[in-house]
Amino acid sequence: MSYLNSIWRNEHSRGVLIQVFVLTGFFALFSWLIGNVISNFTSLNKGFGFDFLLLPAGYDINQTLIEYTNRSTHLRAAIVGLLNTFLVAAVGVVLATLLGFILGVARLSRNWLISKLAYIYIEFTRNVPVLLHILLWHGIIVNTMPHPRQALTIGEVLFLTNRGLYVPKPIAETGIGLVWLGVVAALFFSVGFARYSRARQRQSGLQWPVFRINLVIWILLPMLAFFLAGQPVSLNLPVLTGFNFRGGIQLPPEFVALTFALAIYTAAFIGEIVRAGIVAVDKGQREAAEAIGLKPGQVMNEVILPQARRIIIPPLTSQYLNLTKNSSLAIAIGYMDIVATLGGITLNQTGREMEAMLMVMGIYLIISLLISALMNWYNSRVRLVGR
Amino acid sequence: MAPQRSQSARGYVATVSLPALPPPIGTSGLTGWMRQNLFYNLTNSLMTIFTVVLIWLLFSSASGWFVFDAVMQAGSKQECLKIDSGACWAVIGKRIEQFMFGFYPEAERWRPLVCFLLLFVAIGPLLLPSFPARRQMLWFSAFYPVLTGVLLLGGAFGMPPVKTALFGGFMLTLIVGVTGIAASLPLGILLALGRQSKLLAVRTLSVMFIEFMRGVPLITLLFVASTMLNYFLPPGTHFDLLLRVLIMVTFFSAAYIAEVIRGGLQAIPAGQYEAAQAIGLNYWQTTRLVTLPQALKISIPGIVNTFIGLYKDTTLVIVIGLLDPLGIGRAALADANWNGLSNEIYLFVALFFFVSCFAMSRYSLWLEKRLATEHR
């Protein structure tokens, strides 16, 4: 008894003992669960395997980025769904970031009306569930927007109807390569120029207006290439024929509602993150910058933002991740993302719940682990080295 | 006439008093405030005017739909349209009982109502330090979950049993939300401690659990709960769907809570741990008396945010067929009488969520201020 007591009293042996207990318990639970699965599967005559992915899917998807028919395989349907997820996530992230930064700056505006307006927007938006946002916007588009014949339009180019948003379709013609070359050249130039001017500033203290010059280059080079190549892009405009639009790209109401709702919802969080990041920069930094005579724009760009960025980026990334995960709510309005294809129709048709859900969860898990690994790397890079 | 100035070698001396400068622009009073906050330069003034016009346009176009042209009483959407062109709030009035209780039997609705009222008695002493007879009332708080369970499910003390499949509406939101919040905090604390543990096995398992739960969308977990959980249990086990949802929601938000609390634990200076060890406290004493109270205090904003997130996420249960307010609303939309009134219904549900979530975030701000003991 006293021997056992002495094992428990020793910190090291107690640690070993506890871990043995925990691991035994965990593996017992795990093997019990797996055992249950096996006995349930055998009694139902179900197998386990991923060969169902190669069977023809047999269902249609209304929005596909790659070629797909209902005779394609379940695997291809899943890839179409995954690409649709990425599409919503990408567009949503861009819109949410733009709107979020505007909101964050508006919250800090000296103008009382604008900062209060941003505050009201943020509170109303983030205190309502995102699923409700999605359903509300979907309802607004489907029930309140006009028929194609009375479509709301911006300059006869964009058309908003209850069947979705119609946008012009750019069609590439011969010579498009030159335009891409212009874009690539602008990219290389802007990166190189930013590096050069930073090095120059470190050495001599002299500054170039880097952002403005790069902006001009980004507009100028592709434009130049565009006209040199003889305007190799033509637009296929949506045109009303009969009861519906022909031509252009139709963005279905599900896509528009989902992207819009996710962007609006996430922007409220991003706005608060941006505000908090800017406020968190020590007041003395701003005062010191003003004291050495920097202009308001320089104070913001050279002193406040570089420090705020370190605070803003980690929570910003997790908002992007949230947006991506929230896009799984697409299933509530019938947008065909990875959950609706692989985890929805494919699952129901093949009866392979276990495999399909494992794959769906695995995909989301990989995405979020990758992004958080990236985030950890960034954090360790920008971390202030303490004393 | 310019003032005469002496040009002597002694320097500049004014011989007559200079005219007084104009007074500085007032910064007090209504006009001063407006000048400071609304019109302090040209751009600012333009922005203010633009915003006022925008607000006025929004208000004048929306107020008609919301209030002046709205219909409060009608039997169907068609009747609404005959009366006026605005919102058809009549659908809310007709379905309000379903929105509140779901399909809970009408004769028994006093039971959830009693539970709802007692909820305030139960959480009052937890939330407010100045609650009367707080010590004694905390016993009631501890007993409250049992009481609610008995009242809602029935089957005892002569109350007829009610199936959980009939639960719905705001009542369901509150059940899932409050249970999830109450159960995920202790689990989250344990997971956070596990993740900070020196024992490799404990740490690895905690990390795996947390990262898995945070890495997948809640909706997939709910799918697992509704379609696959039976495979993991011995054949023939019956497991109530609501209970499965409660467990999944709890696990999900516990992982997020754990990360918030871990942040709090990491923010505590090492001196606190060392001092606790120096006076001879063991691990659990250190945690309970020294580190955890401080960590919880600084994690309050994060914890409440997670709770608000959980509360909002309860709406996802419609995807697996439970009838929370959104589910009830969608059922009403499927009714031919109310087809197409999605704006009215969703805005009503949104109002409910806004009120409860906004109240939670205000409470968190108040608590933060009260607990801020460090002197600034």
PDB file of N, CA, C and O in Angstrom, chain A residues 19 22 32-33 36-37 40 46 110-112 117 119 123 126-127 129 131-132 135 139-140 143-144 265 325 328-329 332 353-354 357 361 364 368, chain B residues 37 40 44 48 51 200-201 214-215 217 219 221 228 230-235 256 312 315-316 326 330 342-343 346 350 353-354 357-358 362:
ATOM      1  N   GLN A  19      -1.315   9.042 -17.642  1.00  0.00           N
ATOM      2  CA  GLN A  19      -1.355   8.917 -19.095  1.00  0.00           C
ATOM      3  C   GLN A  19      -1.753   7.525 -19.522  1.00  0.00           C
ATOM      4  O   GLN A  19      -2.470   7.342 -20.506  1.00  0.00           O
ATOM      5  N   VAL A  22      -5.479   7.351 -19.155  1.00  0.00           N
ATOM      6  CA  VAL A  22      -6.168   8.125 -20.187  1.00  0.00           C
ATOM      7  C   VAL A  22      -6.121   7.397 -21.526  1.00  0.00           C
ATOM      8  O   VAL A  22      -7.142   7.246 -22.206  1.00  0.00           O
ATOM      9  N   TRP A  32     -14.440   0.373 -28.993  1.00  0.00           N
ATOM     10  CA  TRP A  32     -15.854   0.072 -28.790  1.00  0.00           C
ATOM     11  C   TRP A  32     -16.689   0.683 -29.919  1.00  0.00           C
ATOM     12  O   TRP A  32     -17.556   0.032 -30.506  1.00  0.00           O
ATOM     13  N   LEU A  33     -16.393   1.969 -30.247  1.00  0.00           N
ATOM     14  CA  LEU A  33     -17.134   2.643 -31.317  1.00  0.00           C
ATOM     15  C   LEU A  33     -16.933   1.927 -32.654  1.00  0.00           C
ATOM     16  O   LEU A  33     -17.882   1.647 -33.377  1.00  0.00           O
ATOM     17  N   ASN A  36     -18.735  -1.306 -32.789  1.00  0.00           N
ATOM     18  CA  ASN A  36     -20.160  -1.087 -33.042  1.00  0.00           C
ATOM     19  C   ASN A  36     -20.427  -0.838 -34.513  1.00  0.00           C
ATOM     20  O   ASN A  36     -21.372  -1.387 -35.081  1.00  0.00           O
ATOM     21  N   VAL A  37     -19.551  -0.015 -35.125  1.00  0.00           N
ATOM     22  CA  VAL A  37     -19.728   0.277 -36.548  1.00  0.00           C
ATOM     23  C   VAL A  37     -19.657  -1.006 -37.350  1.00  0.00           C
ATOM     24  O   VAL A  37     -20.507  -1.285 -38.204  1.00  0.00           O
ATOM     25  N   ASN A  40     -22.696  -3.190 -36.770  1.00  0.00           N
ATOM     26  CA  ASN A  40     -23.862  -2.580 -37.422  1.00  0.00           C
ATOM     27  C   ASN A  40     -23.796  -2.747 -38.925  1.00  0.00           C
ATOM     28  O   ASN A  40     -24.794  -3.063 -39.567  1.00  0.00           O
ATOM     29  N   LYS A  46     -23.751  -3.787 -45.168  1.00  0.00           N
ATOM     30  CA  LYS A  46     -23.134  -2.628 -45.814  1.00  0.00           C
ATOM     31  C   LYS A  46     -21.628  -2.836 -45.884  1.00  0.00           C
ATOM     32  O   LYS A  46     -21.043  -3.387 -44.958  1.00  0.00           O
ATOM     33  N   ARG A 110     -14.218  60.827 -37.471  1.00  0.00           N
ATOM     34  CA  ARG A 110     -14.503  61.939 -36.576  1.00  0.00           C
ATOM     35  C   ARG A 110     -15.933  62.405 -36.742  1.00  0.00           C
ATOM     36  O   ARG A 110     -16.463  63.118 -35.914  1.00  0.00           O
ATOM     37  N   ASN A 111     -16.512  61.984 -37.884  1.00  0.00           N
ATOM     38  CA  ASN A 111     -17.900  62.362 -38.141  1.00  0.00           C
ATOM     39  C   ASN A 111     -18.824  61.466 -37.312  1.00  0.00           C
ATOM     40  O   ASN A 111     -18.896  60.259 -37.514  1.00  0.00           O
ATOM     41  N   TRP A 112     -19.558  62.118 -36.394  1.00  0.00           N
ATOM     42  CA  TRP A 112     -20.379  61.373 -35.442  1.00  0.00           C
ATOM     43  C   TRP A 112     -21.421  60.517 -36.156  1.00  0.00           C
ATOM     44  O   TRP A 112     -21.623  59.353 -35.834  1.00  0.00           O
ATOM     45  N   LEU A 117     -23.572  55.321 -37.620  1.00  0.00           N
ATOM     46  CA  LEU A 117     -24.213  54.509 -38.651  1.00  0.00           C
ATOM     47  C   LEU A 117     -23.485  53.175 -38.800  1.00  0.00           C
ATOM     48  O   LEU A 117     -24.110  52.101 -38.870  1.00  0.00           O
ATOM     49  N   TYR A 119     -21.712  51.768 -36.536  1.00  0.00           N
ATOM     50  CA  TYR A 119     -21.945  51.005 -35.301  1.00  0.00           C
ATOM     51  C   TYR A 119     -23.281  50.264 -35.370  1.00  0.00           C
ATOM     52  O   TYR A 119     -23.370  49.074 -35.069  1.00  0.00           O
ATOM     53  N   GLU A 123     -23.812  46.222 -35.242  1.00  0.00           N
ATOM     54  CA  GLU A 123     -24.562  45.534 -34.196  1.00  0.00           C
ATOM     55  C   GLU A 123     -25.749  44.765 -34.770  1.00  0.00           C
ATOM     56  O   GLU A 123     -26.023  43.652 -34.357  1.00  0.00           O
ATOM     57  N   ARG A 126     -24.247  41.539 -36.887  1.00  0.00           N
ATOM     58  CA  ARG A 126     -23.579  40.385 -36.284  1.00  0.00           C
ATOM     59  C   ARG A 126     -24.394  39.745 -35.177  1.00  0.00           C
ATOM     60  O   ARG A 126     -24.042  38.673 -34.703  1.00  0.00           O
ATOM     61  N   ASN A 127     -25.488  40.392 -34.756  1.00  0.00           N
ATOM     62  CA  ASN A 127     -26.328  39.762 -33.740  1.00  0.00           C
ATOM     63  C   ASN A 127     -27.473  38.960 -34.333  1.00  0.00           C
ATOM     64  O   ASN A 127     -28.374  38.549 -33.613  1.00  0.00           O
ATOM     65  N   PRO A 129     -28.273  35.521 -36.757  1.00  0.00           N
ATOM     66  CA  PRO A 129     -27.568  34.344 -37.275  1.00  0.00           C
ATOM     67  C   PRO A 129     -27.307  34.428 -38.772  1.00  0.00           C
ATOM     68  O   PRO A 129     -28.119  34.986 -39.511  1.00  0.00           O
ATOM     69  N   LEU A 131     -27.328  32.119 -40.958  1.00  0.00           N
ATOM     70  CA  LEU A 131     -28.308  31.356 -41.736  1.00  0.00           C
ATOM     71  C   LEU A 131     -29.522  32.218 -42.059  1.00  0.00           C
ATOM     72  O   LEU A 131     -30.081  32.167 -43.159  1.00  0.00           O
ATOM     73  N   LEU A 132     -29.912  33.059 -41.091  1.00  0.00           N
ATOM     74  CA  LEU A 132     -31.041  33.957 -41.293  1.00  0.00           C
ATOM     75  C   LEU A 132     -30.718  34.984 -42.378  1.00  0.00           C
ATOM     76  O   LEU A 132     -31.565  35.282 -43.226  1.00  0.00           O
ATOM     77  N   LEU A 135     -31.061  33.137 -45.720  1.00  0.00           N
ATOM     78  CA  LEU A 135     -32.451  32.901 -46.110  1.00  0.00           C
ATOM     79  C   LEU A 135     -33.145  34.210 -46.462  1.00  0.00           C
ATOM     80  O   LEU A 135     -33.919  34.277 -47.416  1.00  0.00           O
ATOM     81  N   GLY A 139     -34.703  35.025 -49.995  1.00  0.00           N
ATOM     82  CA  GLY A 139     -36.113  35.381 -50.089  1.00  0.00           C
ATOM     83  C   GLY A 139     -36.312  36.685 -50.830  1.00  0.00           C
ATOM     84  O   GLY A 139     -37.201  36.816 -51.670  1.00  0.00           O
ATOM     85  N   ILE A 140     -35.448  37.659 -50.523  1.00  0.00           N
ATOM     86  CA  ILE A 140     -35.588  38.968 -51.177  1.00  0.00           C
ATOM     87  C   ILE A 140     -35.402  38.826 -52.687  1.00  0.00           C
ATOM     88  O   ILE A 140     -36.178  39.359 -53.470  1.00  0.00           O
ATOM     89  N   ASN A 143     -38.438  36.424 -54.090  1.00  0.00           N
ATOM     90  CA  ASN A 143     -39.815  36.897 -53.931  1.00  0.00           C
ATOM     91  C   ASN A 143     -40.015  38.356 -54.285  1.00  0.00           C
ATOM     92  O   ASN A 143     -41.116  38.754 -54.640  1.00  0.00           O
ATOM     93  N   THR A 144     -38.982  39.179 -54.102  1.00  0.00           N
ATOM     94  CA  THR A 144     -39.198  40.625 -54.233  1.00  0.00           C
ATOM     95  C   THR A 144     -38.638  41.195 -55.522  1.00  0.00           C
ATOM     96  O   THR A 144     -39.123  42.195 -56.012  1.00  0.00           O
ATOM     97  N   TYR A 265     -22.397  39.636 -43.509  1.00  0.00           N
ATOM     98  CA  TYR A 265     -22.278  39.156 -42.128  1.00  0.00           C
ATOM     99  C   TYR A 265     -20.829  39.225 -41.667  1.00  0.00           C
ATOM    100  O   TYR A 265     -20.515  39.761 -40.608  1.00  0.00           O
ATOM    101  N   LYS A 325     -16.288  28.116 -43.833  1.00  0.00           N
ATOM    102  CA  LYS A 325     -17.080  27.068 -43.189  1.00  0.00           C
ATOM    103  C   LYS A 325     -18.567  27.400 -43.233  1.00  0.00           C
ATOM    104  O   LYS A 325     -19.398  26.514 -43.401  1.00  0.00           O
ATOM    105  N   SER A 328     -21.009  26.364 -45.987  1.00  0.00           N
ATOM    106  CA  SER A 328     -21.666  25.060 -45.990  1.00  0.00           C
ATOM    107  C   SER A 328     -23.165  25.200 -45.755  1.00  0.00           C
ATOM    108  O   SER A 328     -23.921  24.265 -46.004  1.00  0.00           O
ATOM    109  N   LEU A 329     -23.601  26.373 -45.258  1.00  0.00           N
ATOM    110  CA  LEU A 329     -25.037  26.575 -45.056  1.00  0.00           C
ATOM    111  C   LEU A 329     -25.773  26.692 -46.381  1.00  0.00           C
ATOM    112  O   LEU A 329     -26.995  26.782 -46.409  1.00  0.00           O
ATOM    113  N   ALA A 332     -29.064  25.008 -47.210  1.00  0.00           N
ATOM    114  CA  ALA A 332     -30.394  25.467 -46.805  1.00  0.00           C
ATOM    115  C   ALA A 332     -31.133  26.152 -47.941  1.00  0.00           C
ATOM    116  O   ALA A 332     -32.361  26.189 -47.944  1.00  0.00           O
ATOM    117  N   GLU A 353     -23.210   6.968 -46.062  1.00  0.00           N
ATOM    118  CA  GLU A 353     -23.097   8.105 -45.149  1.00  0.00           C
ATOM    119  C   GLU A 353     -21.686   8.240 -44.600  1.00  0.00           C
ATOM    120  O   GLU A 353     -21.099   9.319 -44.584  1.00  0.00           O
ATOM    121  N   MET A 354     -21.148   7.096 -44.155  1.00  0.00           N
ATOM    122  CA  MET A 354     -19.865   7.120 -43.460  1.00  0.00           C
ATOM    123  C   MET A 354     -18.762   7.689 -44.343  1.00  0.00           C
ATOM    124  O   MET A 354     -18.065   8.629 -43.978  1.00  0.00           O
ATOM    125  N   MET A 357     -19.443  11.499 -45.440  1.00  0.00           N
ATOM    126  CA  MET A 357     -19.228  12.482 -44.381  1.00  0.00           C
ATOM    127  C   MET A 357     -17.765  12.558 -43.991  1.00  0.00           C
ATOM    128  O   MET A 357     -17.237  13.623 -43.690  1.00  0.00           O
ATOM    129  N   MET A 361     -15.846  16.089 -44.110  1.00  0.00           N
ATOM    130  CA  MET A 361     -15.182  16.619 -42.917  1.00  0.00           C
ATOM    131  C   MET A 361     -13.679  16.699 -43.137  1.00  0.00           C
ATOM    132  O   MET A 361     -13.029  17.668 -42.723  1.00  0.00           O
ATOM    133  N   TYR A 364     -12.794  19.886 -45.157  1.00  0.00           N
ATOM    134  CA  TYR A 364     -12.824  21.109 -44.350  1.00  0.00           C
ATOM    135  C   TYR A 364     -11.675  21.141 -43.355  1.00  0.00           C
ATOM    136  O   TYR A 364     -11.063  22.172 -43.102  1.00  0.00           O
ATOM    137  N   SER A 368      -8.771  24.010 -43.018  1.00  0.00           N
ATOM    138  CA  SER A 368      -8.553  24.877 -41.855  1.00  0.00           C
ATOM    139  C   SER A 368      -7.208  24.598 -41.198  1.00  0.00           C
ATOM    140  O   SER A 368      -6.589  25.523 -40.670  1.00  0.00           O
TER     141      SER A 368
ATOM    142  N   ASN B  37     -18.284  67.624 -34.466  1.00  0.00           N
ATOM    143  CA  ASN B  37     -18.532  66.237 -34.846  1.00  0.00           C
ATOM    144  C   ASN B  37     -19.164  66.043 -36.207  1.00  0.00           C
ATOM    145  O   ASN B  37     -19.139  64.948 -36.739  1.00  0.00           O
ATOM    146  N   TYR B  40     -16.665  69.661 -39.285  1.00  0.00           N
ATOM    147  CA  TYR B  40     -15.408  70.300 -38.929  1.00  0.00           C
ATOM    148  C   TYR B  40     -14.545  70.666 -40.126  1.00  0.00           C
ATOM    149  O   TYR B  40     -13.600  71.407 -39.989  1.00  0.00           O
ATOM    150  N   ASN B  44     -15.997  66.676 -44.451  1.00  0.00           N
ATOM    151  CA  ASN B  44     -16.820  66.167 -43.376  1.00  0.00           C
ATOM    152  C   ASN B  44     -18.259  66.655 -43.506  1.00  0.00           C
ATOM    153  O   ASN B  44     -19.209  65.883 -43.356  1.00  0.00           O
ATOM    154  N   THR B  48     -21.610  64.425 -44.069  1.00  0.00           N
ATOM    155  CA  THR B  48     -22.763  64.504 -43.185  1.00  0.00           C
ATOM    156  C   THR B  48     -24.040  64.725 -43.974  1.00  0.00           C
ATOM    157  O   THR B  48     -25.032  64.020 -43.776  1.00  0.00           O
ATOM    158  N   THR B  51     -24.994  61.640 -45.864  1.00  0.00           N
ATOM    159  CA  THR B  51     -25.533  60.599 -44.999  1.00  0.00           C
ATOM    160  C   THR B  51     -26.956  60.915 -44.574  1.00  0.00           C
ATOM    161  O   THR B  51     -27.813  60.028 -44.544  1.00  0.00           O
ATOM    162  N   LEU B 200       1.929  14.340 -22.063  1.00  0.00           N
ATOM    163  CA  LEU B 200       1.853  14.304 -23.518  1.00  0.00           C
ATOM    164  C   LEU B 200       0.531  13.726 -24.013  1.00  0.00           C
ATOM    165  O   LEU B 200      -0.106  14.280 -24.901  1.00  0.00           O
ATOM    166  N   ALA B 201       0.100  12.601 -23.420  1.00  0.00           N
ATOM    167  CA  ALA B 201      -1.101  11.925 -23.914  1.00  0.00           C
ATOM    168  C   ALA B 201      -2.323  12.817 -23.730  1.00  0.00           C
ATOM    169  O   ALA B 201      -3.153  12.961 -24.640  1.00  0.00           O
ATOM    170  N   ARG B 214     -13.024  22.393 -34.273  1.00  0.00           N
ATOM    171  CA  ARG B 214     -12.950  23.728 -34.851  1.00  0.00           C
ATOM    172  C   ARG B 214     -12.725  23.705 -36.351  1.00  0.00           C
ATOM    173  O   ARG B 214     -12.951  24.686 -37.038  1.00  0.00           O
ATOM    174  N   GLY B 215     -12.261  22.562 -36.847  1.00  0.00           N
ATOM    175  CA  GLY B 215     -11.913  22.485 -38.260  1.00  0.00           C
ATOM    176  C   GLY B 215     -13.080  22.170 -39.174  1.00  0.00           C
ATOM    177  O   GLY B 215     -13.007  22.425 -40.363  1.00  0.00           O
ATOM    178  N   PRO B 217     -17.311  22.361 -40.202  1.00  0.00           N
ATOM    179  CA  PRO B 217     -18.505  23.181 -39.950  1.00  0.00           C
ATOM    180  C   PRO B 217     -19.484  22.435 -39.048  1.00  0.00           C
ATOM    181  O   PRO B 217     -19.577  21.207 -39.103  1.00  0.00           O
ATOM    182  N   ILE B 219     -22.519  22.199 -39.269  1.00  0.00           N
ATOM    183  CA  ILE B 219     -23.567  21.519 -40.017  1.00  0.00           C
ATOM    184  C   ILE B 219     -23.191  20.059 -40.286  1.00  0.00           C
ATOM    185  O   ILE B 219     -24.032  19.161 -40.225  1.00  0.00           O
ATOM    186  N   LEU B 221     -21.294  18.233 -38.370  1.00  0.00           N
ATOM    187  CA  LEU B 221     -21.441  17.519 -37.102  1.00  0.00           C
ATOM    188  C   LEU B 221     -22.907  17.176 -36.850  1.00  0.00           C
ATOM    189  O   LEU B 221     -23.235  16.088 -36.357  1.00  0.00           O
ATOM    190  N   MET B 228     -25.643   9.386 -38.681  1.00  0.00           N
ATOM    191  CA  MET B 228     -24.651   8.325 -38.506  1.00  0.00           C
ATOM    192  C   MET B 228     -24.438   7.860 -37.089  1.00  0.00           C
ATOM    193  O   MET B 228     -23.791   6.844 -36.864  1.00  0.00           O
ATOM    194  N   ASN B 230     -26.125   6.428 -34.970  1.00  0.00           N
ATOM    195  CA  ASN B 230     -26.610   5.081 -34.640  1.00  0.00           C
ATOM    196  C   ASN B 230     -25.601   3.995 -34.978  1.00  0.00           C
ATOM    197  O   ASN B 230     -25.566   2.959 -34.334  1.00  0.00           O
ATOM    198  N   TYR B 231     -24.777   4.236 -36.002  1.00  0.00           N
ATOM    199  CA  TYR B 231     -23.767   3.237 -36.373  1.00  0.00           C
ATOM    200  C   TYR B 231     -22.731   3.051 -35.283  1.00  0.00           C
ATOM    201  O   TYR B 231     -22.127   1.993 -35.164  1.00  0.00           O
ATOM    202  N   PHE B 232     -22.505   4.134 -34.508  1.00  0.00           N
ATOM    203  CA  PHE B 232     -21.444   4.074 -33.504  1.00  0.00           C
ATOM    204  C   PHE B 232     -21.920   3.489 -32.186  1.00  0.00           C
ATOM    205  O   PHE B 232     -21.138   3.341 -31.257  1.00  0.00           O
ATOM    206  N   LEU B 233     -23.205   3.193 -32.106  1.00  0.00           N
ATOM    207  CA  LEU B 233     -23.753   2.688 -30.848  1.00  0.00           C
ATOM    208  C   LEU B 233     -24.203   1.250 -31.059  1.00  0.00           C
ATOM    209  O   LEU B 233     -24.409   0.819 -32.185  1.00  0.00           O
ATOM    210  N   PRO B 234     -24.305   0.491 -29.965  1.00  0.00           N
ATOM    211  CA  PRO B 234     -24.722  -0.903 -30.110  1.00  0.00           C
ATOM    212  C   PRO B 234     -26.049  -0.991 -30.848  1.00  0.00           C
ATOM    213  O   PRO B 234     -26.894  -0.102 -30.709  1.00  0.00           O
ATOM    214  N   PRO B 235     -26.241  -2.059 -31.672  1.00  0.00           N
ATOM    215  CA  PRO B 235     -27.453  -2.181 -32.477  1.00  0.00           C
ATOM    216  C   PRO B 235     -28.702  -2.044 -31.597  1.00  0.00           C
ATOM    217  O   PRO B 235     -28.753  -2.550 -30.485  1.00  0.00           O
ATOM    218  N   TYR B 256     -14.308  25.755 -28.940  1.00  0.00           N
ATOM    219  CA  TYR B 256     -14.031  27.189 -29.105  1.00  0.00           C
ATOM    220  C   TYR B 256     -13.758  27.844 -27.753  1.00  0.00           C
ATOM    221  O   TYR B 256     -12.844  28.653 -27.617  1.00  0.00           O
ATOM    222  N   LYS B 312     -26.568  31.723 -31.837  1.00  0.00           N
ATOM    223  CA  LYS B 312     -26.977  31.953 -33.217  1.00  0.00           C
ATOM    224  C   LYS B 312     -26.924  30.653 -34.022  1.00  0.00           C
ATOM    225  O   LYS B 312     -27.750  30.423 -34.896  1.00  0.00           O
ATOM    226  N   THR B 315     -29.724  27.932 -34.931  1.00  0.00           N
ATOM    227  CA  THR B 315     -30.617  27.944 -36.094  1.00  0.00           C
ATOM    228  C   THR B 315     -30.289  26.821 -37.077  1.00  0.00           C
ATOM    229  O   THR B 315     -31.136  26.438 -37.867  1.00  0.00           O
ATOM    230  N   LEU B 316     -29.055  26.299 -37.000  1.00  0.00           N
ATOM    231  CA  LEU B 316     -28.677  25.270 -37.972  1.00  0.00           C
ATOM    232  C   LEU B 316     -29.468  23.987 -37.790  1.00  0.00           C
ATOM    233  O   LEU B 316     -29.450  23.130 -38.668  1.00  0.00           O
ATOM    234  N   LEU B 326     -36.813  29.483 -37.185  1.00  0.00           N
ATOM    235  CA  LEU B 326     -36.620  29.490 -38.637  1.00  0.00           C
ATOM    236  C   LEU B 326     -37.379  28.359 -39.296  1.00  0.00           C
ATOM    237  O   LEU B 326     -37.968  28.527 -40.366  1.00  0.00           O
ATOM    238  N   ARG B 330     -40.253  28.629 -42.023  1.00  0.00           N
ATOM    239  CA  ARG B 330     -40.238  27.981 -43.338  1.00  0.00           C
ATOM    240  C   ARG B 330     -41.479  27.131 -43.554  1.00  0.00           C
ATOM    241  O   ARG B 330     -41.987  27.021 -44.674  1.00  0.00           O
ATOM    242  N   SER B 342     -41.507  35.796 -47.158  1.00  0.00           N
ATOM    243  CA  SER B 342     -40.257  35.482 -46.457  1.00  0.00           C
ATOM    244  C   SER B 342     -39.699  36.687 -45.716  1.00  0.00           C
ATOM    245  O   SER B 342     -39.167  36.553 -44.617  1.00  0.00           O
ATOM    246  N   ASN B 343     -39.823  37.896 -46.291  1.00  0.00           N
ATOM    247  CA  ASN B 343     -39.255  39.063 -45.624  1.00  0.00           C
ATOM    248  C   ASN B 343     -39.846  39.260 -44.238  1.00  0.00           C
ATOM    249  O   ASN B 343     -39.121  39.465 -43.259  1.00  0.00           O
ATOM    250  N   TYR B 346     -38.715  36.285 -41.804  1.00  0.00           N
ATOM    251  CA  TYR B 346     -37.306  36.272 -41.420  1.00  0.00           C
ATOM    252  C   TYR B 346     -36.930  37.510 -40.606  1.00  0.00           C
ATOM    253  O   TYR B 346     -36.126  37.441 -39.684  1.00  0.00           O
ATOM    254  N   ALA B 350     -35.321  37.520 -37.008  1.00  0.00           N
ATOM    255  CA  ALA B 350     -34.072  38.265 -36.819  1.00  0.00           C
ATOM    256  C   ALA B 350     -34.176  39.198 -35.624  1.00  0.00           C
ATOM    257  O   ALA B 350     -33.226  39.333 -34.848  1.00  0.00           O
ATOM    258  N   PHE B 353     -33.560  37.275 -32.435  1.00  0.00           N
ATOM    259  CA  PHE B 353     -32.150  36.966 -32.197  1.00  0.00           C
ATOM    260  C   PHE B 353     -31.362  38.222 -31.856  1.00  0.00           C
ATOM    261  O   PHE B 353     -30.488  38.198 -31.001  1.00  0.00           O
ATOM    262  N   PHE B 354     -31.718  39.335 -32.533  1.00  0.00           N
ATOM    263  CA  PHE B 354     -30.988  40.555 -32.246  1.00  0.00           C
ATOM    264  C   PHE B 354     -31.154  40.946 -30.779  1.00  0.00           C
ATOM    265  O   PHE B 354     -30.179  41.244 -30.097  1.00  0.00           O
ATOM    266  N   CYS B 357     -29.163  38.442 -28.474  1.00  0.00           N
ATOM    267  CA  CYS B 357     -27.699  38.504 -28.606  1.00  0.00           C
ATOM    268  C   CYS B 357     -27.154  39.861 -28.172  1.00  0.00           C
ATOM    269  O   CYS B 357     -26.095  39.949 -27.554  1.00  0.00           O
ATOM    270  N   PHE B 358     -27.907  40.929 -28.492  1.00  0.00           N
ATOM    271  CA  PHE B 358     -27.451  42.257 -28.101  1.00  0.00           C
ATOM    272  C   PHE B 358     -27.428  42.367 -26.575  1.00  0.00           C
ATOM    273  O   PHE B 358     -26.474  42.902 -25.996  1.00  0.00           O
ATOM    274  N   ARG B 362     -24.175  43.265 -24.274  1.00  0.00           N
ATOM    275  CA  ARG B 362     -24.186  44.379 -23.305  1.00  0.00           C
ATOM    276  C   ARG B 362     -23.800  43.864 -21.921  1.00  0.00           C
ATOM    277  O   ARG B 362     -23.043  44.496 -21.194  1.00  0.00           O
TER     278      ARG B 362
END
